[in-house]
Coordinates of N, CA and C in Angstrom, one line a residue:
Chain A
N1484 N -69.7 62.5 -89.3 CA -69.7 62.0 -90.7 C -70.3 63.1 -91.6
A1485 N -69.5 63.8 -92.4 CA -70.1 64.9 -93.3 C -70.8 64.4 -94.5
G1486 N -70.5 63.1 -94.9 CA -71.1 62.6 -96.1 C -70.3 63.1 -97.4
V1487 N -71.1 63.6 -98.3 CA -70.5 64.2 -99.6 C -70.5 65.7 -99.5
T1488 N -69.4 66.3 -99.6 CA -69.3 67.8 -99.6 C -68.8 68.3 -100.9
Q1489 N -69.3 69.5 -101.3 CA -69.0 70.1 -102.5 C -68.7 71.6 -102.3
T1490 N -67.7 72.1 -103.0 CA -67.4 73.5 -103.0 C -67.0 74.0 -104.4
P1491 N -67.3 75.2 -104.7 CA -68.1 76.2 -104.0 C -69.6 75.9 -104.1
K1492 N -70.5 76.6 -103.4 CA -71.9 76.4 -103.6 C -72.4 77.1 -104.8
F1493 N -71.9 78.3 -105.1 CA -72.3 79.1 -106.2 C -71.0 79.6 -106.9
R1494 N -71.1 79.8 -108.2 CA -70.0 80.5 -108.9 C -70.5 81.0 -110.3
I1495 N -70.0 82.2 -110.6 CA -70.2 82.8 -111.9 C -68.9 82.9 -112.6
L1496 N -68.9 82.4 -113.8 CA -67.7 82.4 -114.7 C -68.0 83.2 -115.9
K1497 N -66.9 83.7 -116.5 CA -67.0 84.4 -117.8 C -66.6 83.3 -118.8
I1498 N -67.2 83.5 -120.0 CA -66.9 82.6 -121.1 C -65.4 82.5 -121.3
G1499 N -64.9 81.2 -121.4 CA -63.5 81.0 -121.6 C -62.7 80.8 -120.4
Q1500 N -63.2 81.1 -119.2 CA -62.5 80.9 -118.0 C -62.5 79.4 -117.6
S1501 N -61.7 79.0 -116.7 CA -61.6 77.6 -116.2 C -61.8 77.6 -114.7
M1502 N -62.3 76.5 -114.2 CA -62.4 76.3 -112.8 C -62.5 74.8 -112.4
T1503 N -62.3 74.6 -111.1 CA -62.4 73.2 -110.6 C -63.5 73.2 -109.6
L1504 N -64.5 72.2 -109.7 CA -65.5 72.0 -108.7 C -64.9 70.9 -107.8
Q1505 N -65.0 71.1 -106.5 CA -64.4 70.2 -105.6 C -65.5 69.2 -105.0
C1506 N -65.1 68.0 -104.8 CA -66.0 67.0 -104.2 C -65.2 66.1 -103.3
A1507 N -65.7 65.9 -102.1 CA -65.1 65.0 -101.2 C -66.1 64.2 -100.4
Q1508 N -65.7 62.9 -100.1 CA -66.6 62.1 -99.3 C -65.8 61.4 -98.2
D1509 N -66.4 61.2 -97.0 CA -65.7 60.6 -95.9 C -66.3 59.3 -95.5
M1510 N -67.0 58.6 -96.5 CA -67.6 57.3 -96.2 C -66.8 56.1 -96.7
N1511 N -65.6 56.4 -97.2 CA -64.8 55.4 -97.8 C -65.4 54.7 -99.0
H1512 N -66.2 55.4 -99.7 CA -66.8 54.8 -100.9 C -65.9 54.7 -102.1
N1513 N -65.9 53.6 -102.8 CA -65.1 53.5 -104.0 C -65.6 54.2 -105.2
Y1514 N -66.9 54.3 -105.3 CA -67.5 54.8 -106.5 C -67.9 56.3 -106.3
M1515 N -67.6 57.1 -107.3 CA -68.0 58.5 -107.2 C -68.4 59.0 -108.6
Y1516 N -69.3 60.0 -108.6 CA -70.0 60.4 -109.8 C -70.1 61.9 -109.9
W1517 N -70.1 62.4 -111.1 CA -70.5 63.8 -111.3 C -71.7 63.8 -112.3
Y1518 N -72.7 64.6 -111.9 CA -73.9 64.8 -112.7 C -74.1 66.3 -112.9
R1519 N -74.8 66.6 -114.0 CA -75.3 68.0 -114.1 C -76.8 67.9 -114.3
Q1520 N -77.5 68.9 -113.8 CA -78.9 69.0 -113.8 C -79.4 70.3 -114.4
D1521 N -80.0 70.3 -115.5 CA -80.5 71.5 -116.1 C -82.0 71.6 -115.7
P1522 N -82.6 72.9 -115.8 CA -83.9 73.1 -115.3 C -84.9 72.1 -116.0
G1523 N -85.8 71.5 -115.2 CA -86.8 70.6 -115.7 C -86.3 69.3 -116.2
M1524 N -85.0 69.0 -116.0 CA -84.4 67.8 -116.6 C -83.9 66.9 -115.4
G1525 N -83.8 65.7 -115.7 CA -83.2 64.8 -114.8 C -81.7 65.0 -114.7
L1526 N -81.0 64.1 -114.1 CA -79.6 64.1 -113.9 C -78.9 63.4 -115.0
K1527 N -77.9 64.1 -115.6 CA -77.1 63.5 -116.6 C -75.7 63.2 -116.1
L1528 N -75.2 62.0 -116.3 CA -73.9 61.6 -115.8 C -72.8 62.2 -116.7
I1529 N -71.8 62.9 -116.0 CA -70.7 63.5 -116.8 C -69.5 62.6 -116.8
Y1530 N -69.0 62.2 -115.6 CA -67.9 61.3 -115.4 C -68.2 60.5 -114.1
Y1531 N -67.5 59.3 -114.1 CA -67.6 58.5 -112.9 C -66.2 57.9 -112.6
S1532 N -66.1 57.4 -111.4 CA -64.8 56.7 -111.0 C -65.2 55.5 -110.1
V1533 N -64.5 54.4 -110.4 CA -64.7 53.2 -109.6 C -63.6 53.0 -108.6
G1534 N -62.7 53.9 -108.5 CA -61.7 53.8 -107.5 C -60.5 54.8 -107.8
A1535 N -59.6 55.0 -106.9 CA -58.5 55.9 -107.1 C -57.8 55.5 -108.4
G1536 N -57.5 56.5 -109.2 CA -56.8 56.3 -110.4 C -57.6 55.8 -111.6
I1537 N -58.9 55.5 -111.4 CA -59.7 55.0 -112.5 C -61.0 55.9 -112.7
T1538 N -61.0 56.4 -113.9 CA -62.2 57.2 -114.2 C -62.7 56.8 -115.6
D1539 N -64.0 57.2 -115.9 CA -64.5 56.9 -117.2 C -65.6 57.9 -117.5
K1540 N -65.9 58.0 -118.8 CA -66.9 59.0 -119.3 C -68.3 58.5 -119.0
G1541 N -69.2 59.5 -118.8 CA -70.6 59.2 -118.7 C -71.3 59.7 -120.0
E1542 N -72.5 60.2 -119.9 CA -73.3 60.6 -121.1 C -72.8 61.8 -121.7
V1543 N -72.4 62.8 -120.9 CA -72.1 64.2 -121.4 C -70.7 64.7 -120.9
P1544 N -69.6 64.0 -121.3 CA -68.3 64.4 -120.8 C -67.6 65.6 -121.5
N1545 N -68.1 66.0 -122.7 CA -67.4 67.0 -123.4 C -67.3 68.3 -122.7
G1546 N -66.1 68.9 -122.6 CA -65.9 70.1 -121.9 C -65.5 70.0 -120.5
Y1547 N -65.4 68.7 -120.0 CA -65.0 68.5 -118.6 C -63.9 67.5 -118.5
N1548 N -63.2 67.5 -117.4 CA -62.2 66.5 -117.1 C -62.2 66.2 -115.6
V1549 N -61.8 65.0 -115.3 CA -61.8 64.6 -113.9 C -60.4 63.9 -113.6
S1550 N -60.2 63.8 -112.3 CA -59.1 63.0 -111.8 C -59.5 62.4 -110.5
R1551 N -58.9 61.3 -110.1 CA -59.2 60.6 -108.8 C -57.9 60.1 -108.2
S1552 N -57.2 61.0 -107.5 CA -55.9 60.6 -106.9 C -56.0 59.9 -105.6
T1553 N -57.2 60.2 -104.9 CA -57.4 59.6 -103.6 C -58.8 59.0 -103.6
T1554 N -59.1 58.1 -102.6 CA -60.5 57.6 -102.5 C -61.5 58.7 -102.1
E1555 N -61.0 59.7 -101.4 CA -61.9 60.7 -100.8 C -62.3 61.8 -101.8
D1556 N -61.4 62.2 -102.8 CA -61.6 63.4 -103.6 C -61.9 63.0 -105.0
F1557 N -62.8 63.8 -105.6 CA -63.1 63.6 -107.1 C -63.4 65.0 -107.7
P1558 N -62.4 65.7 -108.0 CA -62.6 67.1 -108.6 C -63.0 67.0 -110.1
L1559 N -63.9 68.0 -110.4 CA -64.3 68.1 -111.8 C -63.8 69.4 -112.4
R1560 N -63.1 69.4 -113.5 CA -62.4 70.5 -114.1 C -63.2 71.0 -115.3
L1561 N -63.5 72.3 -115.4 CA -64.1 72.9 -116.6 C -63.0 73.7 -117.3
E1562 N -62.7 73.4 -118.5 CA -61.8 74.2 -119.3 C -62.6 75.0 -120.3
L1563 N -62.2 76.2 -120.4 CA -62.9 77.1 -121.5 C -64.4 77.1 -121.3
A1564 N -64.9 77.6 -120.2 CA -66.3 77.6 -119.9 C -67.1 78.2 -121.0
A1565 N -68.3 77.6 -121.2 CA -69.2 78.0 -122.2 C -70.6 78.2 -121.6
P1566 N -71.5 79.0 -122.2 CA -72.8 79.2 -121.6 C -73.6 77.9 -121.5
S1567 N -73.3 76.9 -122.3 CA -74.0 75.6 -122.3 C -73.7 74.9 -121.0
Q1568 N -72.6 75.3 -120.3 CA -72.2 74.6 -119.1 C -72.9 75.2 -117.8
T1569 N -73.8 76.2 -118.0 CA -74.6 76.8 -117.0 C -75.5 75.7 -116.5
S1570 N -75.4 75.3 -115.2 CA -76.2 74.2 -114.7 C -75.9 74.0 -113.2
V1571 N -76.6 73.1 -112.6 CA -76.3 72.7 -111.2 C -75.6 71.4 -111.3
Y1572 N -74.4 71.3 -110.6 CA -73.6 70.1 -110.6 C -73.6 69.4 -109.3
F1573 N -73.9 68.1 -109.4 CA -74.0 67.3 -108.2 C -72.9 66.2 -108.2
C1574 N -72.3 66.0 -107.1 CA -71.4 64.9 -106.9 C -72.1 63.9 -106.1
A1575 N -71.8 62.6 -106.3 CA -72.4 61.5 -105.6 C -71.4 60.4 -105.3
S1576 N -71.7 59.6 -104.3 CA -70.8 58.5 -104.1 C -71.6 57.3 -103.7
S1577 N -71.0 56.1 -103.9 CA -71.7 54.8 -103.4 C -70.6 53.8 -103.1
S1578 N -71.0 52.8 -102.3 CA -70.0 51.8 -101.8 C -69.7 50.8 -103.0
G1579 N -70.6 50.7 -103.9 CA -70.3 49.7 -105.0 C -70.6 48.3 -104.6
Q1580 N -71.3 48.1 -103.5 CA -71.5 46.8 -103.0 C -73.0 46.5 -102.9
G1581 N -73.4 45.3 -103.0 CA -74.8 44.9 -102.8 C -75.7 45.2 -104.0
A1582 N -76.9 44.7 -103.9 CA -77.8 44.8 -105.1 C -78.2 46.3 -105.2
Y1583 N -78.3 47.0 -104.2 CA -78.8 48.4 -104.3 C -77.8 49.4 -104.7
N1584 N -76.6 49.4 -104.0 CA -75.6 50.3 -104.4 C -76.1 51.8 -104.5
E1585 N -76.8 52.2 -103.4 CA -77.4 53.5 -103.4 C -76.4 54.6 -103.5
Q1586 N -76.7 55.6 -104.3 CA -75.8 56.8 -104.4 C -76.3 57.9 -103.5
F1587 N -75.4 58.5 -102.8 CA -75.6 59.6 -101.9 C -75.0 60.9 -102.5
F1588 N -75.8 61.9 -102.5 CA -75.5 63.2 -103.2 C -75.0 64.3 -102.3
G1589 N -74.1 65.1 -102.8 CA -73.7 66.3 -102.2 C -74.7 67.4 -102.4
P1590 N -74.5 68.6 -101.8 CA -75.4 69.7 -101.9 C -75.5 70.4 -103.2
G1591 N -74.5 70.2 -104.1 CA -74.5 70.8 -105.4 C -73.8 72.1 -105.5
T1592 N -73.4 72.4 -106.7 CA -72.7 73.7 -107.1 C -73.5 74.3 -108.2
R1593 N -74.0 75.5 -108.0 CA -74.8 76.2 -109.0 C -73.8 77.1 -109.8
L1594 N -73.6 76.7 -111.1 CA -72.6 77.4 -111.9 C -73.4 78.2 -113.0
T1595 N -73.0 79.5 -113.2 CA -73.5 80.3 -114.3 C -72.3 80.8 -115.1
V1596 N -72.4 80.6 -116.4 CA -71.4 81.1 -117.3 C -72.0 82.2 -118.2
L1597 N -71.4 83.4 -118.1 CA -71.9 84.5 -118.8 C -70.9 85.0 -119.9
Chain B
Q1124 N -79.8 53.0 -126.3 CA -79.9 54.0 -125.3 C -80.9 53.6 -124.3
K1125 N -80.5 53.5 -123.1 CA -81.4 53.1 -122.0 C -82.1 54.4 -121.6
E1126 N -83.5 54.2 -121.5 CA -84.3 55.4 -121.1 C -85.2 55.1 -119.9
V1127 N -85.4 56.2 -119.2 CA -86.3 56.1 -118.1 C -87.3 57.2 -118.2
E1128 N -88.6 56.9 -118.3 CA -89.7 57.8 -118.6 C -90.5 58.1 -117.3
Q1129 N -90.8 59.3 -117.1 CA -91.7 59.7 -116.0 C -92.7 60.8 -116.5
N1130 N -93.9 60.8 -116.0 CA -94.8 61.9 -116.3 C -94.3 63.1 -115.6
S1131 N -94.0 64.2 -116.3 CA -93.4 65.4 -115.7 C -94.3 66.1 -114.7
G1132 N -95.7 65.8 -114.9 CA -96.6 66.5 -114.0 C -96.9 67.9 -114.5
P1133 N -97.2 68.8 -113.5 CA -97.3 68.6 -112.1 C -98.5 67.7 -111.7
L1134 N -98.2 66.9 -110.6 CA -99.3 66.1 -110.1 C -99.7 66.8 -108.8
S1135 N -101.0 67.1 -108.7 CA -101.5 67.8 -107.6 C -102.5 67.0 -106.8
V1136 N -102.3 66.8 -105.5 CA -103.3 66.0 -104.7 C -103.6 66.7 -103.4
P1137 N -104.8 66.5 -102.9 CA -105.1 67.1 -101.6 C -104.4 66.4 -100.4
E1138 N -104.2 67.2 -99.4 CA -103.6 66.6 -98.2 C -104.4 65.4 -97.7
G1139 N -103.7 64.3 -97.3 CA -104.3 63.1 -96.9 C -104.6 62.1 -97.9
A1140 N -104.5 62.5 -99.2 CA -104.8 61.6 -100.3 C -103.6 60.7 -100.6
I1141 N -103.8 59.7 -101.5 CA -102.7 58.9 -102.0 C -102.1 59.5 -103.3
A1142 N -100.8 59.7 -103.3 CA -100.1 60.2 -104.5 C -99.5 59.0 -105.2
S1143 N -99.7 58.9 -106.5 CA -99.2 57.8 -107.2 C -98.2 58.3 -108.3
L1144 N -97.0 57.9 -108.3 CA -96.0 58.3 -109.2 C -95.5 57.1 -110.0
N1145 N -95.4 57.3 -111.3 CA -95.1 56.2 -112.2 C -93.8 56.4 -113.0
C1146 N -93.2 55.3 -113.4 CA -91.9 55.3 -114.1 C -91.8 54.0 -115.0
T1147 N -91.5 54.2 -116.2 CA -91.2 53.1 -117.1 C -89.8 53.1 -117.6
Y1148 N -89.2 52.0 -117.9 CA -87.8 51.9 -118.3 C -87.7 51.0 -119.6
S1149 N -86.7 51.3 -120.3 CA -86.6 50.7 -121.7 C -85.9 49.3 -121.8
D1150 N -85.1 49.0 -120.8 CA -84.3 47.8 -121.0 C -84.6 46.7 -119.9
R1151 N -84.9 45.5 -120.3 CA -85.2 44.4 -119.4 C -84.1 44.0 -118.5
V1152 N -82.8 44.4 -118.9 CA -81.7 44.0 -118.1 C -81.4 45.1 -117.0
S1153 N -82.3 45.1 -116.1 CA -82.3 46.1 -115.0 C -82.3 45.4 -113.7
Q1154 N -81.4 45.9 -112.8 CA -81.3 45.2 -111.5 C -82.1 45.9 -110.4
S1155 N -81.8 47.2 -110.2 CA -82.3 47.9 -109.1 C -82.9 49.2 -109.5
F1156 N -83.9 49.6 -108.7 CA -84.7 50.8 -109.0 C -84.8 51.7 -107.7
F1157 N -84.7 53.0 -108.0 CA -84.6 53.9 -106.9 C -85.6 55.1 -107.1
W1158 N -86.1 55.5 -106.0 CA -86.9 56.8 -106.0 C -86.2 57.8 -105.1
Y1159 N -85.9 59.0 -105.7 CA -85.2 60.1 -105.0 C -86.2 61.2 -104.9
R1160 N -86.2 61.9 -103.8 CA -87.0 63.1 -103.6 C -86.1 64.3 -103.7
Q1161 N -86.5 65.3 -104.4 CA -85.7 66.5 -104.5 C -86.5 67.8 -104.3
Y1162 N -86.2 68.4 -103.2 CA -86.9 69.7 -102.9 C -86.2 70.8 -103.8
S1163 N -87.0 71.8 -104.1 CA -86.5 72.9 -104.9 C -85.2 73.5 -104.4
G1164 N -84.2 73.5 -105.2 CA -82.9 74.1 -104.8 C -82.0 73.2 -104.0
K1165 N -82.5 71.9 -103.8 CA -81.7 71.0 -102.9 C -81.2 69.8 -103.8
S1166 N -80.4 68.9 -103.1 CA -79.9 67.8 -103.8 C -80.9 66.6 -103.7
P1167 N -80.8 65.6 -104.6 CA -81.7 64.4 -104.5 C -81.4 63.6 -103.2
E1168 N -82.5 63.1 -102.6 CA -82.4 62.4 -101.4 C -83.1 61.0 -101.6
L1169 N -82.4 59.9 -101.3 CA -82.9 58.6 -101.6 C -84.1 58.3 -100.6
I1170 N -85.2 57.9 -101.1 CA -86.3 57.6 -100.2 C -86.7 56.1 -100.3
M1171 N -86.5 55.5 -101.4 CA -86.9 54.1 -101.6 C -86.0 53.4 -102.6
S1172 N -85.8 52.1 -102.4 CA -85.1 51.3 -103.4 C -85.7 49.9 -103.4
I1173 N -85.8 49.3 -104.6 CA -86.4 48.0 -104.8 C -85.8 47.3 -105.9
Y1174 N -85.6 45.9 -105.8 CA -85.1 45.1 -106.9 C -85.8 43.9 -107.1
S1175 N -86.8 43.5 -106.3 CA -87.6 42.3 -106.5 C -89.0 42.7 -106.9
N1176 N -89.6 41.9 -107.8 CA -91.0 42.2 -108.2 C -91.9 42.2 -106.9
G1177 N -92.9 43.1 -107.0 CA -93.9 43.2 -105.9 C -93.8 44.5 -105.2
D1178 N -94.2 44.5 -104.0 CA -94.3 45.8 -103.2 C -93.3 45.8 -102.1
K1179 N -92.8 47.0 -101.8 CA -91.9 47.2 -100.7 C -92.4 48.5 -100.0
E1180 N -92.7 48.3 -98.7 CA -93.3 49.4 -97.9 C -92.3 49.9 -96.9
D1181 N -92.3 51.3 -96.7 CA -91.5 51.9 -95.7 C -92.2 53.1 -95.2
G1182 N -92.9 53.0 -94.1 CA -93.7 54.0 -93.6 C -94.9 54.4 -94.5
R1183 N -95.0 55.6 -94.9 CA -96.1 56.1 -95.8 C -95.7 55.8 -97.3
F1184 N -94.6 55.3 -97.5 CA -94.1 55.1 -98.9 C -94.2 53.6 -99.3
T1185 N -94.7 53.3 -100.5 CA -94.7 51.9 -101.0 C -94.1 52.0 -102.5
A1186 N -93.1 51.2 -102.7 CA -92.6 51.1 -104.1 C -93.1 49.8 -104.7
Q1187 N -93.5 49.8 -105.9 CA -94.1 48.7 -106.6 C -93.3 48.4 -107.9
L1188 N -92.9 47.2 -108.1 CA -92.0 46.9 -109.2 C -92.7 45.7 -110.0
N1189 N -92.8 45.9 -111.3 CA -93.3 44.9 -112.2 C -92.3 44.8 -113.4
K1190 N -91.4 43.9 -113.3 CA -90.3 43.8 -114.3 C -90.9 43.3 -115.7
A1191 N -91.9 42.5 -115.7 CA -92.5 42.0 -117.0 C -93.0 43.2 -117.7
S1192 N -93.6 44.2 -117.0 CA -94.2 45.4 -117.7 C -93.2 46.5 -117.7
Q1193 N -92.0 46.3 -117.1 CA -90.9 47.4 -117.1 C -91.5 48.6 -116.5
Y1194 N -92.0 48.5 -115.3 CA -92.8 49.6 -114.7 C -92.4 49.6 -113.2
V1195 N -92.2 50.7 -112.6 CA -92.0 50.9 -111.2 C -92.8 52.1 -110.8
S1196 N -93.4 52.0 -109.6 CA -94.2 53.1 -109.1 C -93.9 53.4 -107.7
L1197 N -94.3 54.6 -107.2 CA -94.2 55.0 -105.8 C -95.5 55.5 -105.4
L1198 N -96.0 54.9 -104.3 CA -97.2 55.4 -103.7 C -96.9 56.1 -102.4
I1199 N -97.5 57.3 -102.2 CA -97.3 58.0 -100.9 C -98.7 58.1 -100.3
R1200 N -98.9 57.5 -99.2 CA -100.2 57.5 -98.5 C -100.2 58.7 -97.5
D1201 N -101.4 59.1 -97.2 CA -101.6 60.3 -96.3 C -100.7 61.4 -96.7
S1202 N -100.7 61.8 -97.9 CA -99.8 62.9 -98.4 C -99.9 64.1 -97.6
Q1203 N -98.7 64.7 -97.3 CA -98.6 65.9 -96.5 C -98.0 67.0 -97.4
P1204 N -98.3 68.3 -97.1 CA -97.6 69.4 -97.8 C -96.1 69.3 -97.9
S1205 N -95.5 68.7 -96.9 CA -94.0 68.5 -96.8 C -93.6 67.5 -97.9
D1206 N -94.5 66.7 -98.5 CA -94.1 65.8 -99.5 C -94.0 66.5 -100.9
S1207 N -94.4 67.8 -101.0 CA -94.3 68.5 -102.2 C -92.9 68.7 -102.6
A1208 N -92.6 68.1 -103.8 CA -91.2 68.0 -104.2 C -91.2 67.4 -105.6
T1209 N -90.0 67.3 -106.3 CA -89.9 66.5 -107.5 C -89.4 65.2 -107.1
Y1210 N -90.0 64.1 -107.7 CA -89.6 62.7 -107.4 C -88.9 62.2 -108.7
L1211 N -87.7 61.7 -108.5 CA -86.9 61.2 -109.6 C -86.8 59.7 -109.5
C1212 N -87.1 59.0 -110.6 CA -86.9 57.6 -110.7 C -85.6 57.3 -111.3
A1213 N -84.8 56.3 -110.8 CA -83.5 56.0 -111.3 C -83.4 54.5 -111.4
V1214 N -82.7 54.0 -112.4 CA -82.5 52.6 -112.7 C -81.1 52.2 -112.8
K1215 N -80.7 51.2 -112.2 CA -79.3 50.7 -112.3 C -79.3 49.5 -113.2
W1216 N -78.5 49.5 -114.2 CA -78.5 48.5 -115.3 C -77.4 47.4 -115.0
G1217 N -77.9 46.2 -115.0 CA -77.0 45.0 -114.9 C -75.9 45.2 -113.8
S1218 N -74.7 44.8 -114.1 CA -73.6 44.9 -113.2 C -72.9 46.3 -113.2
N1219 N -73.4 47.1 -114.0 CA -72.9 48.5 -114.1 C -73.3 49.3 -113.0
Y1220 N -72.5 50.1 -112.4 CA -72.8 50.8 -111.2 C -73.4 52.2 -111.5
K1221 N -73.6 52.5 -112.8 CA -74.2 53.8 -113.1 C -75.7 53.7 -113.0
L1222 N -76.3 54.9 -112.8 CA -77.7 55.0 -112.8 C -78.2 55.9 -113.9
T1223 N -79.4 55.6 -114.5 CA -80.0 56.5 -115.4 C -81.3 57.0 -114.8
F1224 N -81.4 58.3 -114.8 CA -82.5 59.0 -114.1 C -83.6 59.5 -115.1
G1225 N -84.8 59.4 -114.7 CA -85.9 60.1 -115.4 C -85.8 61.6 -115.1
K1226 N -86.7 62.3 -115.8 CA -86.7 63.8 -115.7 C -87.4 64.2 -114.4
G1227 N -88.1 63.3 -113.8 CA -88.8 63.7 -112.5 C -90.2 64.1 -112.7
T1228 N -91.0 63.9 -111.6 CA -92.4 64.3 -111.5 C -92.5 65.3 -110.4
L1229 N -93.1 66.4 -110.7 CA -93.3 67.4 -109.6 C -94.6 67.1 -108.9
L1230 N -94.6 66.9 -107.7 CA -95.8 66.6 -106.8 C -96.1 67.9 -106.0
T1231 N -97.3 68.3 -106.0 CA -97.8 69.3 -105.1 C -98.9 68.8 -104.2
V1232 N -98.8 68.9 -102.9 CA -99.8 68.4 -102.0 C -100.5 69.7 -101.4
N1233 N -101.7 69.8 -101.7 CA -102.5 71.1 -101.3 C -103.1 70.9 -99.9
P1234 N -102.9 71.8 -99.0 CA -103.5 71.7 -97.6 C -105.0 71.8 -97.7

């Protein structure tokens, strides 16, 4: 059971370039989330999904897009990268059941935009 | 705007002492509360969750919840240097499956 996996681990982009951050989970979780974490800050929700084909915006969606074609995968697309998108990106998943609905995190992608 | 507030620290305690981490939240319509530990350069790891008023113990960790005061805390007994990390408080609101995170408290346990 790999849990939540993310690729790549590190990436440097030039301003204006685009890229896709990959996220996959093998726990059959319905709920998946993308967060960004800036130094000294907590996690900010970018987008989330409650199941295949269903996505919604979080707190900071501008400059990002997502899709959810399967239960397992939840890629995050950056179009026209900007220095303000330099951050660490975490993907998380949860079952969506029970009072707790704990979220489990992937290892993160460290992105630098120059 | 739902907010979760934590003292950013750093909180420094000697080895073997009790570390007390605190968190307040802005909205009374809150269901579940979580403490995540995050080592430098790593992803958050869930260590405790609580949704009923009172205390919940798991090994050296105790989570305390007071919904009337909108306050949740984490106590770490017999603190070890390996407990040195940032501790993130997170709150799940109502039936919504999203979490709101605090900025985290940096804990340093000195040998």
